[in-house]
Coordinates of C-alpha atoms (C1' of nucleotides) in Angstrom, one line a residue:
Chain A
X1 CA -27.8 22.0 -6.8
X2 CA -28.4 25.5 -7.9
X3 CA -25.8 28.3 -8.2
X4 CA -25.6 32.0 -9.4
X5 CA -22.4 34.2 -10.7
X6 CA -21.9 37.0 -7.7
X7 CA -19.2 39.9 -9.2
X8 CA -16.5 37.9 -9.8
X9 CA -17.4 34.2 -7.8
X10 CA -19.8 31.6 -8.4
X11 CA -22.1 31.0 -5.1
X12 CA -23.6 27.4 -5.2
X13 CA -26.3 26.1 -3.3
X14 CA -25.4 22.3 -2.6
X15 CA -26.9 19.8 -0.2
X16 CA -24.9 17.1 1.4
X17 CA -21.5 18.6 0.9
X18 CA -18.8 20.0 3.8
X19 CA -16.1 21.4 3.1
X20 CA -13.9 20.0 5.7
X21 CA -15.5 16.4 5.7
X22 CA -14.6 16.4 1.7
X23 CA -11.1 18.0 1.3
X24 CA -9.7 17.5 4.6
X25 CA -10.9 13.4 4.8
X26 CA -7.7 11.6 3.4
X27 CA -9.3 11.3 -0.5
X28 CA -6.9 14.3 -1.8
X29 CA -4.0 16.1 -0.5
X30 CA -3.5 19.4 -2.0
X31 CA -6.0 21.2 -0.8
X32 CA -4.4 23.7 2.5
X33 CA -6.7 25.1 4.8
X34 CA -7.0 28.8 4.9
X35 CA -7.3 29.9 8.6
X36 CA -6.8 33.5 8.3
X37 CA -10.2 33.3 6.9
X38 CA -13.4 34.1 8.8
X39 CA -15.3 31.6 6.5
X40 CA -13.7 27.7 6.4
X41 CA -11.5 28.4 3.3
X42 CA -9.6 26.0 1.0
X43 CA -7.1 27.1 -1.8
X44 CA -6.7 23.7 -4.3
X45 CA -6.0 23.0 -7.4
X46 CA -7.8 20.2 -10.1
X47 CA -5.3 19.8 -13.7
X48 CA -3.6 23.1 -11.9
X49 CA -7.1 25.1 -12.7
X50 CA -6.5 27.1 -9.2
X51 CA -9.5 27.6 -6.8
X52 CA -10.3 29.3 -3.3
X53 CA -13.7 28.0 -2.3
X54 CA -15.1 28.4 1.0
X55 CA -18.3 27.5 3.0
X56 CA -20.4 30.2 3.8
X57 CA -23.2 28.5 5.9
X58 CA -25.1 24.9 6.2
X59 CA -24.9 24.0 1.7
X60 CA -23.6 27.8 0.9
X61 CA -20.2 28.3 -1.0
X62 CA -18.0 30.5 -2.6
X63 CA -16.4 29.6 -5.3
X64 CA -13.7 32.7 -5.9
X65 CA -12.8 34.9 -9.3
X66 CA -14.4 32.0 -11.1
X67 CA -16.8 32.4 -14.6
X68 CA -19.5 30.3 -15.3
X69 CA -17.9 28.5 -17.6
X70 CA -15.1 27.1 -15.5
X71 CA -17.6 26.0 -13.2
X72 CA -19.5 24.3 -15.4
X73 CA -16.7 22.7 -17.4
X74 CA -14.1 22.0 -14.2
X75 CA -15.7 22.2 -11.1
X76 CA -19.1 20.9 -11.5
X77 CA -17.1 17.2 -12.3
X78 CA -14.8 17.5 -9.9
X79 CA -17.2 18.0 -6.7
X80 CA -19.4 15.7 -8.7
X81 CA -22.5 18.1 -8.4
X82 CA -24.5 15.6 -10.7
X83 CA -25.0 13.1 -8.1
X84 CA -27.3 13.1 -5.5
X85 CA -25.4 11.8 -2.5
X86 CA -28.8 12.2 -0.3
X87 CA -30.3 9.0 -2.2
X88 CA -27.0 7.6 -1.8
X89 CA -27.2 8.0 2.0
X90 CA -30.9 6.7 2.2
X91 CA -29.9 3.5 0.6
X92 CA -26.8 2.5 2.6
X93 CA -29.0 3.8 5.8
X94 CA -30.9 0.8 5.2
X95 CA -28.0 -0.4 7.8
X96 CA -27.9 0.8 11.1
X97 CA -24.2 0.8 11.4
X98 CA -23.9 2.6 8.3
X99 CA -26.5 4.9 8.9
X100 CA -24.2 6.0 11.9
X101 CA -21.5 6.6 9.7
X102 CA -23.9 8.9 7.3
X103 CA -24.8 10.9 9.9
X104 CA -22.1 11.3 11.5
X105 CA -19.8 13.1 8.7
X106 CA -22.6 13.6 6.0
X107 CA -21.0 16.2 3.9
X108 CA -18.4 13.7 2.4
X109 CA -18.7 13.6 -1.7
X110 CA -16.4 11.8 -3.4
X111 CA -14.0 14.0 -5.8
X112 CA -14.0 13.2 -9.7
X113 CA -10.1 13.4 -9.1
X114 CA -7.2 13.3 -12.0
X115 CA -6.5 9.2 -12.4
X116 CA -2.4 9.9 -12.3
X117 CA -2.6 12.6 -9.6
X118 CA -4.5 10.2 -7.7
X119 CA -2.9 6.4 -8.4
X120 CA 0.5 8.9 -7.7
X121 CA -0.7 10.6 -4.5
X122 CA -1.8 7.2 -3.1
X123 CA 1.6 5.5 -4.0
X124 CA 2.8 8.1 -1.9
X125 CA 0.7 7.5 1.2
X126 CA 1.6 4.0 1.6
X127 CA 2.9 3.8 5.4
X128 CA 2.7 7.3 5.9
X129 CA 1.0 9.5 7.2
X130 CA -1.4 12.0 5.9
X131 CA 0.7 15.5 6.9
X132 CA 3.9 13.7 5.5
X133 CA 2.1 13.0 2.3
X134 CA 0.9 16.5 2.1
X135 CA 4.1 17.8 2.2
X136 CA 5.7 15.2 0.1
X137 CA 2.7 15.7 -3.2
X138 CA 3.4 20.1 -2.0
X139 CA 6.7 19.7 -2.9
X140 CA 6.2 17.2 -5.7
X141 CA 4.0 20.2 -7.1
X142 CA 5.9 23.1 -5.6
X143 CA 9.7 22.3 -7.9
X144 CA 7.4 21.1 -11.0
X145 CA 5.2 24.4 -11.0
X146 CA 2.1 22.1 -10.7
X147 CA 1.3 18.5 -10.4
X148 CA 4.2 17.2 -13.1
X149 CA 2.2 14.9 -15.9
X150 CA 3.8 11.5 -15.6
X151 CA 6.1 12.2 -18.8
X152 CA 8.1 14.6 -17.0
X153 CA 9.1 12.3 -14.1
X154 CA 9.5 9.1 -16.7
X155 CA 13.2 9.7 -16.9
X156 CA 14.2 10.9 -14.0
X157 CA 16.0 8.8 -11.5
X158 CA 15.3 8.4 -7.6
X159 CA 18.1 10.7 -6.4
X160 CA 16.4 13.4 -8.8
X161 CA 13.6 13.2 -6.4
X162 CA 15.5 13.3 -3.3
X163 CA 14.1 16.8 -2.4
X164 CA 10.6 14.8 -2.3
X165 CA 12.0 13.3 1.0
X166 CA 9.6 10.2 -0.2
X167 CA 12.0 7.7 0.7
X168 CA 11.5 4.0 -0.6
X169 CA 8.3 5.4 -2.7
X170 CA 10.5 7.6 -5.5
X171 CA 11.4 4.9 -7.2
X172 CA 7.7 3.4 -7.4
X173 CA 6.6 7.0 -8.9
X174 CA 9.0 6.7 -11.5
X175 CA 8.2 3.2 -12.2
X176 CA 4.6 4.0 -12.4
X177 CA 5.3 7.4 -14.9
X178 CA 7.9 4.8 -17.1
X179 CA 4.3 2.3 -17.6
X180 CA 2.0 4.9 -18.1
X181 CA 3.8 6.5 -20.8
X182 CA 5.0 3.3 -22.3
X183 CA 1.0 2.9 -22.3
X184 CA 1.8 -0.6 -20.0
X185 CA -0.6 0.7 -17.9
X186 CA -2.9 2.4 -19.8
X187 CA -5.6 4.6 -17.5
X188 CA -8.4 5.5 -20.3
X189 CA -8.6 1.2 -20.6
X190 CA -8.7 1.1 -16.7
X191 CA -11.9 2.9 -16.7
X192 CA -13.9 0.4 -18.6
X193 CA -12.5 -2.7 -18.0
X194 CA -13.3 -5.1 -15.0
X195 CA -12.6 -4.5 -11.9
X196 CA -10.8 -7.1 -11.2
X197 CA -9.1 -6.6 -14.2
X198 CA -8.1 -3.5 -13.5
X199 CA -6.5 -3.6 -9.9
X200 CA -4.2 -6.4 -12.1
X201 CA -3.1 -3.7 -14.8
X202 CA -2.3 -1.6 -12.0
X203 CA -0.5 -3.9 -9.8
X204 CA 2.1 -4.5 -13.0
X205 CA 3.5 -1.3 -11.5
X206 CA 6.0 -2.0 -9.0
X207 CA 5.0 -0.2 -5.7
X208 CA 1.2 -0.8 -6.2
X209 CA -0.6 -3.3 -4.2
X210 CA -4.6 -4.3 -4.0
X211 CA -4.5 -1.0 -1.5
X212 CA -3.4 1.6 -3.9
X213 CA -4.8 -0.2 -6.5
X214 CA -8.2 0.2 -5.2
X215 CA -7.7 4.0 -4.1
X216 CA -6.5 4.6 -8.0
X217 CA -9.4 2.8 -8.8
X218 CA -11.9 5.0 -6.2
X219 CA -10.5 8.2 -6.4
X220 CA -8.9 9.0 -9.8
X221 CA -11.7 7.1 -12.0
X222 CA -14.9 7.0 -9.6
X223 CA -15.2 3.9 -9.6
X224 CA -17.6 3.6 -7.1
X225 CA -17.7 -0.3 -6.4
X226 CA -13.2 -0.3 -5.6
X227 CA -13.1 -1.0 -1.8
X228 CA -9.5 0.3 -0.5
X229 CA -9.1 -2.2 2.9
X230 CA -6.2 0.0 5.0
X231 CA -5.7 -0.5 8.3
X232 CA -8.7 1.5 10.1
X233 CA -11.3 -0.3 7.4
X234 CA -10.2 -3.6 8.3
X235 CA -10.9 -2.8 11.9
X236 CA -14.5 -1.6 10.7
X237 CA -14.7 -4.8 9.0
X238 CA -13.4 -7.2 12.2
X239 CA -15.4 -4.7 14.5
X240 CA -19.1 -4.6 12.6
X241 CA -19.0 -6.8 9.4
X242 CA -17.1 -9.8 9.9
X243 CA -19.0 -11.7 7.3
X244 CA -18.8 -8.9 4.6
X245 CA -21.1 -5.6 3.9
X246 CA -24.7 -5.3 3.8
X247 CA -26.3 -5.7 0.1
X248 CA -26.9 -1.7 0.5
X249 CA -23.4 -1.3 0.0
X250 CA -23.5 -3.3 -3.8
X251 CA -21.7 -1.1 -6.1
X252 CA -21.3 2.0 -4.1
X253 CA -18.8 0.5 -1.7
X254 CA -16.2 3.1 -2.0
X255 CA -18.3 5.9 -1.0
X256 CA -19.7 3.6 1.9
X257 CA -16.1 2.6 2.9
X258 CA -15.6 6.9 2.7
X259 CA -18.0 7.5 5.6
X260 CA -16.8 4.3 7.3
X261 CA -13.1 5.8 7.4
X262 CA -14.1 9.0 8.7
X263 CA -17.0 7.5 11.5
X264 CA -14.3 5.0 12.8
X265 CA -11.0 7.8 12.7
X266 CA -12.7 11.0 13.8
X267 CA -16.2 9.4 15.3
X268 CA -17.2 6.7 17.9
Chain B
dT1 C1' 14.2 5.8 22.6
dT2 C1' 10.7 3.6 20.5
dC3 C1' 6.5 3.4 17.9
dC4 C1' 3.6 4.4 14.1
dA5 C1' 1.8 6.1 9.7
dG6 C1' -4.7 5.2 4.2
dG7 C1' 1.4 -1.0 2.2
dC8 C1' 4.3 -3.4 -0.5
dG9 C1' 8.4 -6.3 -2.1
dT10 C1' 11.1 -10.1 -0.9
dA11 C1' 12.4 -14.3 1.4
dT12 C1' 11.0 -18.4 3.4
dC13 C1' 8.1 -22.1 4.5
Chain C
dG1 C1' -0.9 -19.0 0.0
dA2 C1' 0.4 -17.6 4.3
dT3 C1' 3.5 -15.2 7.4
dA4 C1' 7.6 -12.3 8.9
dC5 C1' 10.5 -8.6 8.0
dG6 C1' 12.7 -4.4 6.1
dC7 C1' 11.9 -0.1 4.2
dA8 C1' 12.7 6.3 4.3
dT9 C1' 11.1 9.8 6.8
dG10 C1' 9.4 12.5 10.6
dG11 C1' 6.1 13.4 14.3
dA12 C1' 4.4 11.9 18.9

DNA sequence: TTCCAGGCGTATC
DNA sequence: GATACGCATGGA
C-alpha cells in the first residue's frame, strides 16, 4: 500500500482491491454507483464521514477532497489497508476450488464496517433482496440525515418506520436498538468474547438468527473466522464441500466464504 | 399470476 | 431437534 495527497484527493496505490468486487458484493449497502463518471465511481459514507472514491486503473484510486489525516484515521480501517489479502489468497489457494474463487473476483477486501450499521443492515436483508435493501437502509439514512445511532430508533414504534417499507423487519430494528442501548446486547463485549458466545448474545435479539448473527459477526467486527451459511453458500457447501472446508480456510472463513459468494452468484 | 429474495419466529410433532 | 408455514414488499 502506498499513497500520496494530489491537490485536494488522496491517490493510493493498493494491490488486491476492486472497486466493484468490494462495494458492490452484498457486504454493505450504501455505497451507489456513479455512472456519469468516466472512472468506476462510488459516493459512500463510513460513521457519515462522506467519500467519492473511484478506480483509476488496475490498484489506482481516488480518494476525493480528502486530507491525510482522514485517510489515515477513517479510511485506511475501513478498506482495511493493513492487511495483506495477497497472502490471504495464497493460503486458501492451497485448494483448487477456492483458488477458483480467488481468481475469479480477486479484488474483494473485507470492510472494517460500523458493528450497528452492519448487525442493522443485515437484519434488514433477511429474505430480501439486495436492491430492496438498498433502498430500505437509503431511506433509513435519507429521513435520519445519516445512518440513525441505535438510541434514536429505541423508542420509536413500527408504524414510525412505515416509510422504511421494511415490512416484518421494523420491528426487529427496534428490538435490536431497545438491547443495545439497554446494553443487553452489548457490541464492545461481542468483539472479544467467543464466537460461539457471541452469535448467542446476538440471537437474544428477536429477528436475529445464526445468519445475521454471523454477518454482524463478519462484517461489523471482522471477525474473520464468523461463516454466514445463506442460501447460495449452502449450495457451495452441498456442491464442493460436503464434509466441511479445507483446513486453509481455519480462521479466515468469512473472507473465504466472501469469494465463495461472489464465484458461485456472478462466476461459474 | 406466481415465484423469489444474503431468514426467522412460531406451531407442531 | 426436525420440519412446515407465514411473513411485508416489490421486481421478474
Amino acid at each position: 500500500m502506498e499513497y500520496k495527497k494530489d491537490g485536494r484527493d488522496i491517490l493510493l496505490y493498493q494491490q488486491d482491491f476492486d472497486l466493484d468486487e468490494t462495494l458492490d458484493c452484498g457486504q454493505a449497502f450504501r455505497w451507489q454507483r456513479d455512472n456519469t463518471q468516466k472512472n468506476v465511481t462510488y459516493v459512500g459514507a463510513y460513521l457519515n464521514v462522506p467519500l467519492t472514491i473511484s478506480q483509476e486503473g488496475e490498484g489506482v484510486f481516488r480518494l476525493k477532497d480528502t486530507d491525510e489525516e482522514t485517510f489515515r484515521s477513517v479510511w485506511y480501517e475501513y478498506f482495511d489497508l493493513a492487511t495483506d489479502y495477497g497472502e490471504i489468497k495464497r493460503q486458501l489457494s492451497e485448494d483448487c476450488t477456492m483458488a477458483k474463487a480467488c481468481g475469479y473476483a480477486g479484488g474483494i477486501r473485507l470492510l472494517r464496517q460500523d458493528s450497528w450499521e452492519a448487525l442493522c443492515s443485515f437484519i434488514i436483508s433477511q429474505n430480501n433482496n439486495i436492491p430492496r435493501i438498498k433502498g430500505i437502509i437509503g431511506r433509513l439514512c435519507e429521513h435520519f440525515g445519516g445512518f440513525p445511532p441505535y438510541e434514536r430508533l429505541a423508542d420509536l414504534s413500527p408504524e414510525d418506520l412505515a416509510f422504511l417499507r421494511a415490512g416484518f423487519r421494523a420491528k426487529y430494528i427496534i428490538d435490536a436498538a431497545k438491547k443495545l442501548r439497554s446494553g443487553e446486547v452489548d457490541l464492545e463485549k461481542i468483539k472479544r468474547e467467543p464466537i460461539e458466545c457471541a452469535q448467542k448474545d446476538l440471537m437474544k435479539i428477536c429477528g436475529v438468527g445464526p445468519k445475521v448473527a454471523q454477518c454482524a459477526l463478519l462484517y461489523g467486527v471482522h471477525r474473520t473466522e464468523a461463516f454466514p451459511v445463506d442460501v447460495w453458500i449452502k449450495r457451495v457447501l452441498e456442491m464442493w464441500y460436503p464434509l466441511g472446508l479445507p483446513e486453509c480456510c481455519e480462521g479466515i472463513e468469512g473472507i473465504a466464504q466472501q469469494y465463495l459468494f461472489h464465484y458461485i452468484r456472478t462466476g461459474k
